[in-house]
């Protein structure tokens, strides 16, 4: 659509988007998980445990791991954080993962990324038992997801679909566009939207899905078709209002630091004038990712108890 025509539509519609409150939904999800944890404990005496492995002293990773630890505590999930020096060898890290895989008191394992450059991330992640792979990164869990029989849903895409459904927004039959094709966000989100059933039923799946990436030509022509538009590319305020169909739902998955503030991949100001609903950054998708990690840890414990 030419910019003039977009501007005219915008003027005529004078829309201001509904803000989708990810923080509130994440709190509800965390409360549900806490109830599930207590129910499992009173039924079986088993308390779910998450083991987080942190290699090196990357400041952001330390904060993420600490936040996960606190979130576990609040949900009644036991957590173990194993901090290793930056010089840790691949053999030592793989040996630790083998020990955690064999420890029946540990139900979920995560390795905080990024790893120091000398460690092969794929080899490390592949060593986590698929039954304890609460990030759902392993080839087995990715395969199960793509066949529509997921063991664990990957945390960020799962959080996003929970958010939409709990806000009363169905994706079934809608034109969904996902911008970004990473293994942890874009691709699994595409896969989930394509399924016949989602985490919250058939309305939470069955979309017509298009995925864009850095090699897509005329990306705005594709984003303008979207009824539901997900953006996960790691480029601050990249999506502009003129790239959005009036009335679309826009989910901003990006988290970028711009000076001293956090911004998403969506230019909130221009897009919120066009969209019917939008997630803010912060307070949108971010809090949902940890909530779904807790959910998966409970689920992992339920699978073996
Ligand atoms: P990656 O860097 O792994 O992938 C980025 C993707 O975006 C790639 O597929 C890339 O295409 C595509 N891309 C990059 N630039 C453009 C462009 N100009 N136009 C179209 N596509 C483009 O990122 P992640 O998926 O890991 O993360 C994306 C964002 O989401 C980041 O801001 C990250 O911080 C955030 N994030 C937020 C989470 C949350 O909890 N809210 C969780 C995880 C991530 P190509 O493949 O062709 O290179």
PDB file of C-alpha atoms in Angstrom, residues 43-195:
ATOM      1  CA  UNK A  43      -0.146 -36.147  45.699  1.00  0.00           C
ATOM      2  CA  UNK A  44       3.370 -37.574  45.260  1.00  0.00           C
ATOM      3  CA  UNK A  45       5.774 -35.820  47.668  1.00  0.00           C
ATOM      4  CA  UNK A  46       7.757 -34.657  44.637  1.00  0.00           C
ATOM      5  CA  UNK A  47       8.815 -31.020  44.415  1.00  0.00           C
ATOM      6  CA  UNK A  48       9.818 -29.933  40.892  1.00  0.00           C
ATOM      7  CA  UNK A  49      13.419 -28.778  40.605  1.00  0.00           C
ATOM      8  CA  UNK A  50      15.064 -26.646  37.930  1.00  0.00           C
ATOM      9  CA  UNK A  51      18.842 -26.711  37.497  1.00  0.00           C
ATOM     10  CA  UNK A  52      20.348 -23.670  35.765  1.00  0.00           C
ATOM     11  CA  UNK A  53      23.929 -23.766  34.523  1.00  0.00           C
ATOM     12  CA  UNK A  54      25.724 -20.461  34.128  1.00  0.00           C
ATOM     13  CA  UNK A  55      29.191 -20.396  32.580  1.00  0.00           C
ATOM     14  CA  UNK A  56      31.245 -17.217  32.944  1.00  0.00           C
ATOM     15  CA  UNK A  57      30.354 -13.829  34.375  1.00  0.00           C
ATOM     16  CA  UNK A  58      28.257 -12.138  31.684  1.00  0.00           C
ATOM     17  CA  UNK A  59      26.324  -9.473  33.613  1.00  0.00           C
ATOM     18  CA  UNK A  60      23.016  -9.844  31.742  1.00  0.00           C
ATOM     19  CA  UNK A  61      23.111 -13.646  32.097  1.00  0.00           C
ATOM     20  CA  UNK A  62      23.669 -13.313  35.849  1.00  0.00           C
ATOM     21  CA  UNK A  63      20.539 -11.152  36.087  1.00  0.00           C
ATOM     22  CA  UNK A  64      18.466 -13.562  33.975  1.00  0.00           C
ATOM     23  CA  UNK A  65      19.508 -16.548  36.073  1.00  0.00           C
ATOM     24  CA  UNK A  66      18.842 -14.677  39.317  1.00  0.00           C
ATOM     25  CA  UNK A  67      15.369 -13.706  38.043  1.00  0.00           C
ATOM     26  CA  UNK A  68      14.627 -17.334  37.185  1.00  0.00           C
ATOM     27  CA  UNK A  69      15.802 -18.391  40.648  1.00  0.00           C
ATOM     28  CA  UNK A  70      13.471 -15.881  42.333  1.00  0.00           C
ATOM     29  CA  UNK A  71      10.559 -16.888  40.085  1.00  0.00           C
ATOM     30  CA  UNK A  72      11.091 -20.577  40.971  1.00  0.00           C
ATOM     31  CA  UNK A  73      11.113 -19.761  44.658  1.00  0.00           C
ATOM     32  CA  UNK A  74       7.816 -17.876  44.383  1.00  0.00           C
ATOM     33  CA  UNK A  75       6.184 -20.800  42.548  1.00  0.00           C
ATOM     34  CA  UNK A  76       7.401 -23.352  45.102  1.00  0.00           C
ATOM     35  CA  UNK A  77       9.836 -24.883  42.599  1.00  0.00           C
ATOM     36  CA  UNK A  78      13.253 -25.839  43.944  1.00  0.00           C
ATOM     37  CA  UNK A  79      16.113 -24.328  42.000  1.00  0.00           C
ATOM     38  CA  UNK A  80      19.766 -25.134  41.772  1.00  0.00           C
ATOM     39  CA  UNK A  81      22.148 -22.703  40.103  1.00  0.00           C
ATOM     40  CA  UNK A  82      25.518 -24.058  39.086  1.00  0.00           C
ATOM     41  CA  UNK A  83      27.978 -21.266  38.372  1.00  0.00           C
ATOM     42  CA  UNK A  84      31.084 -22.286  36.445  1.00  0.00           C
ATOM     43  CA  UNK A  85      34.177 -20.257  35.565  1.00  0.00           C
ATOM     44  CA  UNK A  86      34.534 -18.869  32.058  1.00  0.00           C
ATOM     45  CA  UNK A  87      37.474 -21.260  31.512  1.00  0.00           C
ATOM     46  CA  UNK A  88      35.271 -24.371  31.942  1.00  0.00           C
ATOM     47  CA  UNK A  89      36.114 -27.004  29.326  1.00  0.00           C
ATOM     48  CA  UNK A  90      33.557 -28.640  27.048  1.00  0.00           C
ATOM     49  CA  UNK A  91      34.275 -32.042  28.640  1.00  0.00           C
ATOM     50  CA  UNK A  92      33.631 -30.724  32.145  1.00  0.00           C
ATOM     51  CA  UNK A  93      30.384 -29.060  31.095  1.00  0.00           C
ATOM     52  CA  UNK A  94      29.148 -32.185  29.296  1.00  0.00           C
ATOM     53  CA  UNK A  95      30.046 -34.288  32.364  1.00  0.00           C
ATOM     54  CA  UNK A  96      27.999 -31.958  34.578  1.00  0.00           C
ATOM     55  CA  UNK A  97      25.023 -32.239  32.223  1.00  0.00           C
ATOM     56  CA  UNK A  98      25.294 -36.038  32.300  1.00  0.00           C
ATOM     57  CA  UNK A  99      25.161 -35.896  36.113  1.00  0.00           C
ATOM     58  CA  UNK A 100      22.096 -33.642  36.061  1.00  0.00           C
ATOM     59  CA  UNK A 101      20.442 -35.871  33.442  1.00  0.00           C
ATOM     60  CA  UNK A 102      20.917 -38.833  35.785  1.00  0.00           C
ATOM     61  CA  UNK A 103      19.758 -37.053  38.951  1.00  0.00           C
ATOM     62  CA  UNK A 104      16.101 -37.944  39.524  1.00  0.00           C
ATOM     63  CA  UNK A 105      15.557 -34.960  41.841  1.00  0.00           C
ATOM     64  CA  UNK A 106      16.256 -32.600  38.905  1.00  0.00           C
ATOM     65  CA  UNK A 107      13.309 -32.266  36.512  1.00  0.00           C
ATOM     66  CA  UNK A 108      14.357 -29.378  34.294  1.00  0.00           C
ATOM     67  CA  UNK A 109      17.787 -28.280  33.058  1.00  0.00           C
ATOM     68  CA  UNK A 110      18.704 -25.076  31.325  1.00  0.00           C
ATOM     69  CA  UNK A 111      22.029 -23.734  30.164  1.00  0.00           C
ATOM     70  CA  UNK A 112      22.038 -19.945  30.141  1.00  0.00           C
ATOM     71  CA  UNK A 113      23.065 -18.539  26.755  1.00  0.00           C
ATOM     72  CA  UNK A 114      25.273 -17.137  25.377  1.00  0.00           C
ATOM     73  CA  UNK A 115      28.075 -19.533  26.275  1.00  0.00           C
ATOM     74  CA  UNK A 116      31.721 -18.411  26.106  1.00  0.00           C
ATOM     75  CA  UNK A 117      33.067 -18.662  22.554  1.00  0.00           C
ATOM     76  CA  UNK A 118      35.195 -21.796  23.079  1.00  0.00           C
ATOM     77  CA  UNK A 119      32.112 -23.892  23.924  1.00  0.00           C
ATOM     78  CA  UNK A 120      30.006 -25.356  21.098  1.00  0.00           C
ATOM     79  CA  UNK A 121      26.468 -24.253  22.024  1.00  0.00           C
ATOM     80  CA  UNK A 122      24.730 -26.884  19.880  1.00  0.00           C
ATOM     81  CA  UNK A 123      26.792 -29.715  21.338  1.00  0.00           C
ATOM     82  CA  UNK A 124      26.066 -28.503  24.868  1.00  0.00           C
ATOM     83  CA  UNK A 125      22.308 -28.080  24.360  1.00  0.00           C
ATOM     84  CA  UNK A 126      22.076 -31.453  22.606  1.00  0.00           C
ATOM     85  CA  UNK A 127      23.471 -33.116  25.735  1.00  0.00           C
ATOM     86  CA  UNK A 128      20.462 -32.155  27.884  1.00  0.00           C
ATOM     87  CA  UNK A 129      18.035 -35.048  28.208  1.00  0.00           C
ATOM     88  CA  UNK A 130      14.974 -34.276  26.037  1.00  0.00           C
ATOM     89  CA  UNK A 131      12.786 -35.138  29.048  1.00  0.00           C
ATOM     90  CA  UNK A 132      14.481 -32.369  31.066  1.00  0.00           C
ATOM     91  CA  UNK A 133      14.810 -29.931  28.154  1.00  0.00           C
ATOM     92  CA  UNK A 134      12.382 -27.322  29.521  1.00  0.00           C
ATOM     93  CA  UNK A 135      13.463 -24.760  26.906  1.00  0.00           C
ATOM     94  CA  UNK A 136      12.336 -27.273  24.229  1.00  0.00           C
ATOM     95  CA  UNK A 137      15.453 -26.704  22.119  1.00  0.00           C
ATOM     96  CA  UNK A 138      16.429 -30.346  21.516  1.00  0.00           C
ATOM     97  CA  UNK A 139      15.888 -31.940  18.089  1.00  0.00           C
ATOM     98  CA  UNK A 140      13.538 -34.493  19.683  1.00  0.00           C
ATOM     99  CA  UNK A 141      11.340 -31.806  21.247  1.00  0.00           C
ATOM    100  CA  UNK A 142      11.423 -29.650  18.104  1.00  0.00           C
ATOM    101  CA  UNK A 143      10.382 -32.728  16.078  1.00  0.00           C
ATOM    102  CA  UNK A 144       7.537 -33.580  18.450  1.00  0.00           C
ATOM    103  CA  UNK A 145       6.305 -29.988  18.293  1.00  0.00           C
ATOM    104  CA  UNK A 146       6.364 -29.936  14.521  1.00  0.00           C
ATOM    105  CA  UNK A 147       4.403 -33.209  14.407  1.00  0.00           C
ATOM    106  CA  UNK A 148       1.698 -31.704  16.623  1.00  0.00           C
ATOM    107  CA  UNK A 149       2.494 -33.821  19.687  1.00  0.00           C
ATOM    108  CA  UNK A 150       4.654 -31.467  21.726  1.00  0.00           C
ATOM    109  CA  UNK A 151       6.178 -32.640  24.987  1.00  0.00           C
ATOM    110  CA  UNK A 152       7.163 -29.079  25.934  1.00  0.00           C
ATOM    111  CA  UNK A 153       6.199 -25.900  24.126  1.00  0.00           C
ATOM    112  CA  UNK A 154       9.120 -23.470  23.737  1.00  0.00           C
ATOM    113  CA  UNK A 155       8.734 -20.754  26.362  1.00  0.00           C
ATOM    114  CA  UNK A 156       8.481 -17.503  24.397  1.00  0.00           C
ATOM    115  CA  UNK A 157       6.152 -18.731  21.600  1.00  0.00           C
ATOM    116  CA  UNK A 158       4.045 -20.512  24.193  1.00  0.00           C
ATOM    117  CA  UNK A 159       3.806 -17.365  26.325  1.00  0.00           C
ATOM    118  CA  UNK A 160       2.733 -15.335  23.300  1.00  0.00           C
ATOM    119  CA  UNK A 161      -0.078 -17.759  22.392  1.00  0.00           C
ATOM    120  CA  UNK A 162      -1.241 -17.948  26.002  1.00  0.00           C
ATOM    121  CA  UNK A 163      -1.357 -14.154  26.074  1.00  0.00           C
ATOM    122  CA  UNK A 164      -3.478 -13.862  22.936  1.00  0.00           C
ATOM    123  CA  UNK A 165      -5.948 -16.522  23.991  1.00  0.00           C
ATOM    124  CA  UNK A 166      -6.323 -15.164  27.504  1.00  0.00           C
ATOM    125  CA  UNK A 167      -6.976 -11.727  25.983  1.00  0.00           C
ATOM    126  CA  UNK A 168      -9.767 -13.261  23.874  1.00  0.00           C
ATOM    127  CA  UNK A 169      -7.842 -13.102  20.577  1.00  0.00           C
ATOM    128  CA  UNK A 170      -8.143 -16.179  18.339  1.00  0.00           C
ATOM    129  CA  UNK A 171      -5.612 -16.910  15.609  1.00  0.00           C
ATOM    130  CA  UNK A 172      -7.589 -19.679  13.867  1.00  0.00           C
ATOM    131  CA  UNK A 173      -8.291 -18.828  10.232  1.00  0.00           C
ATOM    132  CA  UNK A 174      -6.360 -15.574  10.539  1.00  0.00           C
ATOM    133  CA  UNK A 175      -3.487 -14.384   8.396  1.00  0.00           C
ATOM    134  CA  UNK A 176      -0.493 -14.571  10.736  1.00  0.00           C
ATOM    135  CA  UNK A 177       2.884 -13.083   9.832  1.00  0.00           C
ATOM    136  CA  UNK A 178       5.981 -13.875  11.891  1.00  0.00           C
ATOM    137  CA  UNK A 179       8.999 -11.630  11.279  1.00  0.00           C
ATOM    138  CA  UNK A 180      12.159 -13.502  12.331  1.00  0.00           C
ATOM    139  CA  UNK A 181      13.113 -17.165  11.887  1.00  0.00           C
ATOM    140  CA  UNK A 182      15.332 -17.930  14.876  1.00  0.00           C
ATOM    141  CA  UNK A 183      15.330 -21.402  16.418  1.00  0.00           C
ATOM    142  CA  UNK A 184      14.075 -20.099  19.772  1.00  0.00           C
ATOM    143  CA  UNK A 185      11.339 -17.687  18.697  1.00  0.00           C
ATOM    144  CA  UNK A 186      10.443 -17.352  15.002  1.00  0.00           C
ATOM    145  CA  UNK A 187      10.512 -20.955  13.770  1.00  0.00           C
ATOM    146  CA  UNK A 188       8.747 -22.548  16.759  1.00  0.00           C
ATOM    147  CA  UNK A 189       6.125 -19.779  16.703  1.00  0.00           C
ATOM    148  CA  UNK A 190       5.439 -20.541  13.032  1.00  0.00           C
ATOM    149  CA  UNK A 191       5.198 -24.227  13.892  1.00  0.00           C
ATOM    150  CA  UNK A 192       2.770 -23.638  16.776  1.00  0.00           C
ATOM    151  CA  UNK A 193       0.489 -21.320  14.775  1.00  0.00           C
ATOM    152  CA  UNK A 194       0.287 -23.952  11.996  1.00  0.00           C
ATOM    153  CA  UNK A 195      -0.864 -26.803  14.220  1.00  0.00           C
TER     154      UNK A 195
END
